[in-house]
Structure formats: structure tokens, C-alpha cells
Amino acid sequence: MATIEHAGHSYDVDEDGFLTKGMEEWNEGWVEYVKSLEGISDLTDEHWKVINALQDYYKKNGIAPMVRILSKTTGYPLKRIYELFPSGPGKGACKMAGLPKPTGCV
Amino acid sequence: MPKHDTPLLDELEKGPWPSFVSDLKRQAETKPECFDILGQVELSYKDRITHWKHGGIVGVFGYGGGIVGRYSDVPKQFPGVAHFHTVRIAQPSGMYYSTEKLRAICDLWQKYGSGMTNMHGSTGDMVLLGTTTPNLEPLFYELTHDLNQDLGGSGSNLRTPACCLGKSRCEWACYDTQALCHFLTNHYQDEIHRPAFPYKFKFKFSGCPNDCVAAIARSDFAVIGTWRDDIRIDQAAVKGYIKGEYPSNGGAHAGRDWGKFDIQKEVIDLCPTGCMWMEGDTLKIDNKECTRCMHCINVMPRALRPGLEQGATICIGAKAPILDGAQFATMTFPFVNIDAESEYEEVVEKIEKIWDWWMEVGKNRERVGETMQRVGLPTFLKVMEVEPIPQHVREPRSNPYIFWEESEVEGGWERDIREFRARHAQ
């Protein structure tokens, strides 16, 4: 476990850089911070659309959406999601949105 | 990194089988973090529990899989394995290598990793065991730019396909497994690198029913070579076997005296359908009753060969026990042409039919074999657009809970109770 300081906020993160306390500790400063690690130069409305979709789904369902549900709700094909988040929806977008780390046989 | 005392592991240096402990100790001479691997394994032997933390999400930009993240839960004690990620490398079909290629990969791994490997993972990948997060991108850069080599798959995607060595050195291969494996690996790079499925999905390709990559048990989509004309018999060679000029099974049982070869006992009586017999000194096969089990061909490889009208059977849905029980694959397409000219049109069309359906109806973390169980074989066959045939089942159902489509039943389901009561008073 480590603590990250960024723009006057501190965040608890695990080895993979996911927020240990999830959305509880999440704020826009976190997105700004993760951006640099995840190979994203400019945050656009499209990025926010994905982040918001993930957060809404997680709040409602308690899990991250399946990839094709994310594609359906945002209208972005997987290819676009990788253009927006080079590490992909799991490591990239979920991390930025403050969702828990994906688990299972990954 | 210092050496650790490893009394339990040291025991595993005894005995004739190649010792992974001796190998690791030798590797530790140039890569001291290998001492920490040994140290942590020794601790696990003592504590009888793993010392790797749960999960780990690392990777390279552009891909959603290929690298399995791993962290020690005793990093202070064993700093050399604090990060210990596994990198899956796509292997060549049939795993033929040149020393030049292997040396290049070893040099790269010596530079960026622990130097420890797994040749190969069960799915087929070459596995590079143990590196740190900052090393991943530079490793990937050199792998792709200098070695022209890509990562394998991990996650809810198409995993690295694998095949038996096929026509490269087996006289039974009914299609070129390596060519098909290589083609589909290239064709579906996007599906391998960027998880888009409800769960993992595996391809495996065997040249004949001996199934040397265990496709029927270890792949969601198993392509198993077969033929549909007659077994080719060389009667002179049959006589050679009977006379004892050739060893049965290519000499596979030479380690023990099983007596003189007896074609009746070892071939004809063991044929599962009983479709073989001798007429004088001529071997006869009633090919229309043959299920192509390979036994007679396996016993007399010089005398019997698969037919010439070759293709493959496609079986779908094998999986390990989690969640609802282990499954072998279900025979779905009895005979498919494997045609390189058409870029394997028939195979590709079937794969995409499955994916289109499963990506839509498959639940989160549901293997295609479980989706098939959930919807039932008749529904599955309907979506695959295959006419049900007796070969789709081992035996017909024994329960009478038979579902009918409304359109199949005269008058449909809309019935009026009053009409019924007019004939049957209460």
C-alpha cells in the first residue's frame, strides 16, 4: 500500500495504482493524476462519458459493467475505448473512475 | 540479494528427474533475485500457504491482457520478488524453434526479467516468469521491434491458440493444424489482445482424433481432424505385422514382453464397432461402420492410413469444473472442410456464429459451454444453424420434458377453457 499526494489531496492506492477505498476517495483530482500514468494527454468529454458510465453502473449494480455493456451505454466500440484509454477499460478506465481492481483469471 | 537457507527445497535436488531447484540455483548465479524466488517458495513449503498477494493488474498500452501481475506478500523479506509479473509470449505453432530465436529471447529476458521461464504454459504460450512493472514497456518494445514477436492472451478474450505438430511430422494429420492455428491467431489478433468477451475463449487444433493438444478437453472450440472415405490399407504391410516384421504400435510397448503380435486380439477384437475382420490373410474394414477412433491405425501405422477425403470435426464448449462442472466439448459440426485457399472460410464462419451469439447472450464469466447448457442443445444448434442429427447425442433423452415450439403444434397454445368445459362438465 502507498499514499499518493496530488494537488493537495492524498489517495491510498494498491501496487497497481487502484484506489484502495474506491469511489469514496475519488475526486476529479484523481482523474487528473491517473491521466499521466495511463498514456492520456488530453481529457475529453468522451473520457468523461466513459468514466461517468462506469461510476453510474457501479453505484447501481455494485460491479463493473461487462465490456459490451460499456460499449452499449456509451455508444463507443471497444476500439474507441482503447483509443481513449490505451490500457483498456479495466486497467485504464476503471482505475480512473475509482472502481475496484478487476479480479479473476486475468 | 543473499542466498537463503532452503533445507526443504534442497531435498528436491535429489533423484533422477531434472530438478527445478538446481536449475534455479544455477540461474541465481547471474540473476540474484532467483535466490528470493527460492526463499519465498521455501517459506511457502514451511507455512503451507502461498505468499503471492491476490490478483494484480498490469499490462502494456494498447492491450488489455498478456501479462499476469503478481506481488509478494513478504516483499521486505524477499525484495527480489516484490514484483513478479508473468509475461505470456505467443509461441510458434507446434513449438518449433531455432536456437537463434531462443537465444534472442533469453538475452532479452536476462536483461528485463528473472531469467526464469515456463516452456510452455498449458495454453501454449511461452511464459516468462518474473519481472517488474517498469520493465514491461521496454521489454514489449524490444520484443516487438527487435524480435518481431507478440504477447499471448489473458483475460476475457481469445486466448493464445495452440495445435498439435500436425503435418510437420505426423502421418495421421488430416489437415495442416499449424497453418490453421497460425492463420486464426493472426486473423483474430484484436480478439486476443483486447478482451471483449463474456469470459475466456480458447481454440485448439488437433490433426486427428488422437488429439495430441487435448482440444476436446481444453478448448471452447476444438477442431479435430478426420476423414470420410475409406481407411487406406496396405495388405502387404498387414502381412508384415502378422509375421512380426514390424513392431506393433511403432514399438511403443517394446519395454515388456506382450507375446507375438495377434491381429485378432490386438486389433479386430478391440475395434469399438467390430467392423473389421480377416478374409484369409486379407484385412477387411466395413468403413461405413467405422467411427475413426484411430486404434487400428495406431497399432499398424505402416499398414493403415486415414482416408484421403480429409477435413475436421468441430466440437464446442469444453471447460474445467468452475462453475457448474467440467465439460468435454460437444460434437457440433461432424465434418468441415479445412481449406487454406478460401482462408478457412467454413471454420471462420462457425467461429463468428458462436461469438455473435455468445457475446450477446453469455452472462458475465460464463464459458460458452455453460451458455450451451443453460439454453440447451436444441436451442444452441438452432443458433448455429445446424440441423439436429443423431450424431449430436450419445443417446436420446430419457426424460419426457420435451419443449415444442407453438408453431409445431396444431391449434397453438391459445385455448378457451369454456370450449373445453362444453365437452367435459365439471
PDB file of N, CA, C and O in Angstrom, chain A residues 14-61:
ATOM      1  N   ASP A  14      -3.215   0.744  -4.121  1.00  0.00           N
ATOM      2  CA  ASP A  14      -2.527  -0.549  -4.037  1.00  0.00           C
ATOM      3  C   ASP A  14      -1.347  -0.565  -5.015  1.00  0.00           C
ATOM      4  O   ASP A  14      -1.060   0.439  -5.667  1.00  0.00           O
ATOM      5  N   GLU A  15      -0.695  -1.720  -5.156  1.00  0.00           N
ATOM      6  CA  GLU A  15       0.512  -1.814  -6.006  1.00  0.00           C
ATOM      7  C   GLU A  15       0.216  -1.443  -7.447  1.00  0.00           C
ATOM      8  O   GLU A  15       1.082  -0.970  -8.165  1.00  0.00           O
ATOM      9  N   ASP A  16      -1.013  -1.726  -7.897  1.00  0.00           N
ATOM     10  CA  ASP A  16      -1.338  -1.473  -9.294  1.00  0.00           C
ATOM     11  C   ASP A  16      -1.873  -0.066  -9.508  1.00  0.00           C
ATOM     12  O   ASP A  16      -2.288   0.288 -10.610  1.00  0.00           O
ATOM     13  N   GLY A  17      -1.896   0.735  -8.426  1.00  0.00           N
ATOM     14  CA  GLY A  17      -2.342   2.118  -8.548  1.00  0.00           C
ATOM     15  C   GLY A  17      -3.845   2.289  -8.547  1.00  0.00           C
ATOM     16  O   GLY A  17      -4.360   3.311  -8.999  1.00  0.00           O
ATOM     17  N   PHE A  18      -4.582   1.285  -8.043  1.00  0.00           N
ATOM     18  CA  PHE A  18      -6.035   1.429  -7.904  1.00  0.00           C
ATOM     19  C   PHE A  18      -6.336   2.008  -6.528  1.00  0.00           C
ATOM     20  O   PHE A  18      -5.629   1.720  -5.558  1.00  0.00           O
ATOM     21  N   LEU A  19      -7.380   2.847  -6.444  1.00  0.00           N
ATOM     22  CA  LEU A  19      -7.759   3.439  -5.159  1.00  0.00           C
ATOM     23  C   LEU A  19      -8.216   2.347  -4.205  1.00  0.00           C
ATOM     24  O   LEU A  19      -9.137   1.587  -4.528  1.00  0.00           O
ATOM     25  N   THR A  20      -7.566   2.242  -3.046  1.00  0.00           N
ATOM     26  CA  THR A  20      -7.944   1.178  -2.100  1.00  0.00           C
ATOM     27  C   THR A  20      -9.363   1.372  -1.582  1.00  0.00           C
ATOM     28  O   THR A  20     -10.093   0.422  -1.391  1.00  0.00           O
ATOM     29  N   LYS A  21      -9.744   2.629  -1.367  1.00  0.00           N
ATOM     30  CA  LYS A  21     -11.096   2.876  -0.830  1.00  0.00           C
ATOM     31  C   LYS A  21     -12.101   3.155  -1.945  1.00  0.00           C
ATOM     32  O   LYS A  21     -13.247   3.520  -1.677  1.00  0.00           O
ATOM     33  N   GLY A  22     -11.666   3.008  -3.179  1.00  0.00           N
ATOM     34  CA  GLY A  22     -12.586   3.146  -4.297  1.00  0.00           C
ATOM     35  C   GLY A  22     -13.164   4.549  -4.432  1.00  0.00           C
ATOM     36  O   GLY A  22     -12.484   5.541  -4.146  1.00  0.00           O
ATOM     37  N   MET A  23     -14.421   4.608  -4.814  1.00  0.00           N
ATOM     38  CA  MET A  23     -15.035   5.894  -5.141  1.00  0.00           C
ATOM     39  C   MET A  23     -15.183   6.830  -3.944  1.00  0.00           C
ATOM     40  O   MET A  23     -15.350   8.029  -4.106  1.00  0.00           O
ATOM     41  N   GLU A  24     -15.115   6.234  -2.749  1.00  0.00           N
ATOM     42  CA  GLU A  24     -15.184   7.026  -1.519  1.00  0.00           C
ATOM     43  C   GLU A  24     -14.122   8.136  -1.520  1.00  0.00           C
ATOM     44  O   GLU A  24     -14.358   9.240  -1.047  1.00  0.00           O
ATOM     45  N   GLU A  25     -12.945   7.795  -2.042  1.00  0.00           N
ATOM     46  CA  GLU A  25     -11.841   8.730  -2.020  1.00  0.00           C
ATOM     47  C   GLU A  25     -11.658   9.443  -3.363  1.00  0.00           C
ATOM     48  O   GLU A  25     -10.782  10.271  -3.528  1.00  0.00           O
ATOM     49  N   TRP A  26     -12.490   9.059  -4.308  1.00  0.00           N
ATOM     50  CA  TRP A  26     -12.324   9.552  -5.679  1.00  0.00           C
ATOM     51  C   TRP A  26     -12.728  11.022  -5.809  1.00  0.00           C
ATOM     52  O   TRP A  26     -13.686  11.460  -5.166  1.00  0.00           O
ATOM     53  N   ASN A  27     -11.990  11.777  -6.573  1.00  0.00           N
ATOM     54  CA  ASN A  27     -12.439  13.109  -6.988  1.00  0.00           C
ATOM     55  C   ASN A  27     -11.790  13.443  -8.327  1.00  0.00           C
ATOM     56  O   ASN A  27     -11.022  12.636  -8.860  1.00  0.00           O
ATOM     57  N   GLU A  28     -12.088  14.599  -8.847  1.00  0.00           N
ATOM     58  CA  GLU A  28     -11.583  14.934 -10.186  1.00  0.00           C
ATOM     59  C   GLU A  28     -10.065  15.032 -10.211  1.00  0.00           C
ATOM     60  O   GLU A  28      -9.434  14.779 -11.245  1.00  0.00           O
ATOM     61  N   GLY A  29      -9.477  15.368  -9.077  1.00  0.00           N
ATOM     62  CA  GLY A  29      -8.022  15.441  -8.985  1.00  0.00           C
ATOM     63  C   GLY A  29      -7.393  14.077  -9.268  1.00  0.00           C
ATOM     64  O   GLY A  29      -6.319  13.984  -9.874  1.00  0.00           O
ATOM     65  N   TRP A  30      -8.054  13.034  -8.846  1.00  0.00           N
ATOM     66  CA  TRP A  30      -7.578  11.668  -9.085  1.00  0.00           C
ATOM     67  C   TRP A  30      -7.486  11.379 -10.594  1.00  0.00           C
ATOM     68  O   TRP A  30      -6.506  10.833 -11.079  1.00  0.00           O
ATOM     69  N   VAL A  31      -8.519  11.806 -11.311  1.00  0.00           N
ATOM     70  CA  VAL A  31      -8.542  11.592 -12.757  1.00  0.00           C
ATOM     71  C   VAL A  31      -7.359  12.319 -13.399  1.00  0.00           C
ATOM     72  O   VAL A  31      -6.643  11.765 -14.238  1.00  0.00           O
ATOM     73  N   GLU A  32      -7.132  13.544 -12.969  1.00  0.00           N
ATOM     74  CA  GLU A  32      -6.002  14.321 -13.478  1.00  0.00           C
ATOM     75  C   GLU A  32      -4.689  13.599 -13.207  1.00  0.00           C
ATOM     76  O   GLU A  32      -3.788  13.552 -14.049  1.00  0.00           O
ATOM     77  N   TYR A  33      -4.584  13.018 -12.022  1.00  0.00           N
ATOM     78  CA  TYR A  33      -3.358  12.324 -11.650  1.00  0.00           C
ATOM     79  C   TYR A  33      -3.152  11.055 -12.499  1.00  0.00           C
ATOM     80  O   TYR A  33      -2.080  10.830 -13.067  1.00  0.00           O
ATOM     81  N   VAL A  34      -4.184  10.233 -12.617  1.00  0.00           N
ATOM     82  CA  VAL A  34      -4.064   8.943 -13.322  1.00  0.00           C
ATOM     83  C   VAL A  34      -3.796   9.144 -14.811  1.00  0.00           C
ATOM     84  O   VAL A  34      -3.086   8.366 -15.444  1.00  0.00           O
ATOM     85  N   LYS A  35      -4.373  10.198 -15.343  1.00  0.00           N
ATOM     86  CA  LYS A  35      -4.211  10.550 -16.752  1.00  0.00           C
ATOM     87  C   LYS A  35      -2.768  10.386 -17.221  1.00  0.00           C
ATOM     88  O   LYS A  35      -2.485   9.732 -18.230  1.00  0.00           O
ATOM     89  N   SER A  36      -1.829  10.939 -16.447  1.00  0.00           N
ATOM     90  CA  SER A  36      -0.421  10.922 -16.856  1.00  0.00           C
ATOM     91  C   SER A  36       0.138   9.497 -16.873  1.00  0.00           C
ATOM     92  O   SER A  36       1.004   9.172 -17.679  1.00  0.00           O
ATOM     93  N   LEU A  37      -0.368   8.642 -15.961  1.00  0.00           N
ATOM     94  CA  LEU A  37       0.156   7.266 -15.886  1.00  0.00           C
ATOM     95  C   LEU A  37      -0.400   6.392 -16.994  1.00  0.00           C
ATOM     96  O   LEU A  37       0.191   5.391 -17.364  1.00  0.00           O
ATOM     97  N   GLU A  38      -1.579   6.755 -17.468  1.00  0.00           N
ATOM     98  CA  GLU A  38      -2.294   5.863 -18.376  1.00  0.00           C
ATOM     99  C   GLU A  38      -2.166   6.277 -19.841  1.00  0.00           C
ATOM    100  O   GLU A  38      -2.944   5.837 -20.678  1.00  0.00           O
ATOM    101  N   GLY A  39      -1.189   7.121 -20.124  1.00  0.00           N
ATOM    102  CA  GLY A  39      -0.916   7.476 -21.517  1.00  0.00           C
ATOM    103  C   GLY A  39      -1.991   8.332 -22.170  1.00  0.00           C
ATOM    104  O   GLY A  39      -2.272   8.209 -23.346  1.00  0.00           O
ATOM    105  N   ILE A  40      -2.626   9.206 -21.362  1.00  0.00           N
ATOM    106  CA  ILE A  40      -3.683  10.059 -21.900  1.00  0.00           C
ATOM    107  C   ILE A  40      -3.201  11.511 -21.845  1.00  0.00           C
ATOM    108  O   ILE A  40      -2.836  11.999 -20.775  1.00  0.00           O
ATOM    109  N   SER A  41      -3.186  12.172 -22.999  1.00  0.00           N
ATOM    110  CA  SER A  41      -2.668  13.538 -22.974  1.00  0.00           C
ATOM    111  C   SER A  41      -3.767  14.548 -22.615  1.00  0.00           C
ATOM    112  O   SER A  41      -3.595  15.353 -21.719  1.00  0.00           O
ATOM    113  N   ASP A  42      -4.894  14.489 -23.320  1.00  0.00           N
ATOM    114  CA  ASP A  42      -5.973  15.438 -23.006  1.00  0.00           C
ATOM    115  C   ASP A  42      -7.241  14.709 -22.625  1.00  0.00           C
ATOM    116  O   ASP A  42      -7.684  13.813 -23.336  1.00  0.00           O
ATOM    117  N   LEU A  43      -7.803  15.117 -21.495  1.00  0.00           N
ATOM    118  CA  LEU A  43      -9.079  14.536 -21.090  1.00  0.00           C
ATOM    119  C   LEU A  43     -10.190  15.217 -21.867  1.00  0.00           C
ATOM    120  O   LEU A  43     -10.305  16.442 -21.860  1.00  0.00           O
ATOM    121  N   THR A  44     -10.998  14.415 -22.550  1.00  0.00           N
ATOM    122  CA  THR A  44     -12.074  14.993 -23.351  1.00  0.00           C
ATOM    123  C   THR A  44     -13.427  14.582 -22.766  1.00  0.00           C
ATOM    124  O   THR A  44     -13.489  13.776 -21.829  1.00  0.00           O
ATOM    125  N   ASP A  45     -14.486  15.113 -23.340  1.00  0.00           N
ATOM    126  CA  ASP A  45     -15.837  14.732 -22.918  1.00  0.00           C
ATOM    127  C   ASP A  45     -16.060  13.237 -23.095  1.00  0.00           C
ATOM    128  O   ASP A  45     -16.797  12.617 -22.345  1.00  0.00           O
ATOM    129  N   GLU A  46     -15.389  12.696 -24.123  1.00  0.00           N
ATOM    130  CA  GLU A  46     -15.535  11.252 -24.355  1.00  0.00           C
ATOM    131  C   GLU A  46     -14.971  10.442 -23.194  1.00  0.00           C
ATOM    132  O   GLU A  46     -15.553   9.451 -22.782  1.00  0.00           O
ATOM    133  N   HIS A  47     -13.821  10.884 -22.683  1.00  0.00           N
ATOM    134  CA  HIS A  47     -13.267  10.204 -21.499  1.00  0.00           C
ATOM    135  C   HIS A  47     -14.266  10.262 -20.342  1.00  0.00           C
ATOM    136  O   HIS A  47     -14.532   9.272 -19.670  1.00  0.00           O
ATOM    137  N   TRP A  48     -14.816  11.460 -20.153  1.00  0.00           N
ATOM    138  CA  TRP A  48     -15.745  11.631 -19.026  1.00  0.00           C
ATOM    139  C   TRP A  48     -17.008  10.805 -19.210  1.00  0.00           C
ATOM    140  O   TRP A  48     -17.562  10.295 -18.229  1.00  0.00           O
ATOM    141  N   LYS A  49     -17.419  10.656 -20.454  1.00  0.00           N
ATOM    142  CA  LYS A  49     -18.612   9.846 -20.704  1.00  0.00           C
ATOM    143  C   LYS A  49     -18.384   8.400 -20.233  1.00  0.00           C
ATOM    144  O   LYS A  49     -19.240   7.789 -19.609  1.00  0.00           O
ATOM    145  N   VAL A  50     -17.172   7.887 -20.523  1.00  0.00           N
ATOM    146  CA  VAL A  50     -16.838   6.516 -20.097  1.00  0.00           C
ATOM    147  C   VAL A  50     -16.735   6.444 -18.579  1.00  0.00           C
ATOM    148  O   VAL A  50     -17.288   5.544 -17.933  1.00  0.00           O
ATOM    149  N   ILE A  51     -16.038   7.415 -17.986  1.00  0.00           N
ATOM    150  CA  ILE A  51     -15.864   7.419 -16.530  1.00  0.00           C
ATOM    151  C   ILE A  51     -17.223   7.495 -15.832  1.00  0.00           C
ATOM    152  O   ILE A  51     -17.516   6.725 -14.905  1.00  0.00           O
ATOM    153  N   ASN A  52     -18.083   8.407 -16.310  1.00  0.00           N
ATOM    154  CA  ASN A  52     -19.408   8.540 -15.696  1.00  0.00           C
ATOM    155  C   ASN A  52     -20.238   7.270 -15.854  1.00  0.00           C
ATOM    156  O   ASN A  52     -20.925   6.847 -14.921  1.00  0.00           O
ATOM    157  N   ALA A  53     -20.132   6.654 -17.048  1.00  0.00           N
ATOM    158  CA  ALA A  53     -20.904   5.427 -17.282  1.00  0.00           C
ATOM    159  C   ALA A  53     -20.468   4.331 -16.312  1.00  0.00           C
ATOM    160  O   ALA A  53     -21.294   3.602 -15.744  1.00  0.00           O
ATOM    161  N   LEU A  54     -19.146   4.216 -16.106  1.00  0.00           N
ATOM    162  CA  LEU A  54     -18.627   3.197 -15.188  1.00  0.00           C
ATOM    163  C   LEU A  54     -19.110   3.466 -13.767  1.00  0.00           C
ATOM    164  O   LEU A  54     -19.556   2.562 -13.059  1.00  0.00           O
ATOM    165  N   GLN A  55     -19.025   4.731 -13.362  1.00  0.00           N
ATOM    166  CA  GLN A  55     -19.406   5.062 -11.984  1.00  0.00           C
ATOM    167  C   GLN A  55     -20.903   4.846 -11.762  1.00  0.00           C
ATOM    168  O   GLN A  55     -21.302   4.290 -10.732  1.00  0.00           O
ATOM    169  N   ASP A  56     -21.710   5.274 -12.726  1.00  0.00           N
ATOM    170  CA  ASP A  56     -23.163   5.088 -12.573  1.00  0.00           C
ATOM    171  C   ASP A  56     -23.515   3.619 -12.462  1.00  0.00           C
ATOM    172  O   ASP A  56     -24.297   3.201 -11.614  1.00  0.00           O
ATOM    173  N   TYR A  57     -22.896   2.813 -13.351  1.00  0.00           N
ATOM    174  CA  TYR A  57     -23.198   1.381 -13.349  1.00  0.00           C
ATOM    175  C   TYR A  57     -22.760   0.755 -12.038  1.00  0.00           C
ATOM    176  O   TYR A  57     -23.475  -0.048 -11.438  1.00  0.00           O
ATOM    177  N   TYR A  58     -21.578   1.159 -11.581  1.00  0.00           N
ATOM    178  CA  TYR A  58     -21.062   0.576 -10.340  1.00  0.00           C
ATOM    179  C   TYR A  58     -21.942   0.951  -9.145  1.00  0.00           C
ATOM    180  O   TYR A  58     -22.252   0.109  -8.310  1.00  0.00           O
ATOM    181  N   LYS A  59     -22.377   2.215  -9.093  1.00  0.00           N
ATOM    182  CA  LYS A  59     -23.239   2.656  -7.979  1.00  0.00           C
ATOM    183  C   LYS A  59     -24.536   1.868  -7.969  1.00  0.00           C
ATOM    184  O   LYS A  59     -25.057   1.477  -6.921  1.00  0.00           O
ATOM    185  N   LYS A  60     -25.076   1.621  -9.154  1.00  0.00           N
ATOM    186  CA  LYS A  60     -26.354   0.927  -9.260  1.00  0.00           C
ATOM    187  C   LYS A  60     -26.218  -0.575  -9.020  1.00  0.00           C
ATOM    188  O   LYS A  60     -27.058  -1.198  -8.392  1.00  0.00           O
ATOM    189  N   ASN A  61     -25.130  -1.176  -9.530  1.00  0.00           N
ATOM    190  CA  ASN A  61     -25.057  -2.640  -9.552  1.00  0.00           C
ATOM    191  C   ASN A  61     -23.985  -3.260  -8.663  1.00  0.00           C
ATOM    192  O   ASN A  61     -23.955  -4.478  -8.491  1.00  0.00           O
TER     193      ASN A  61
END
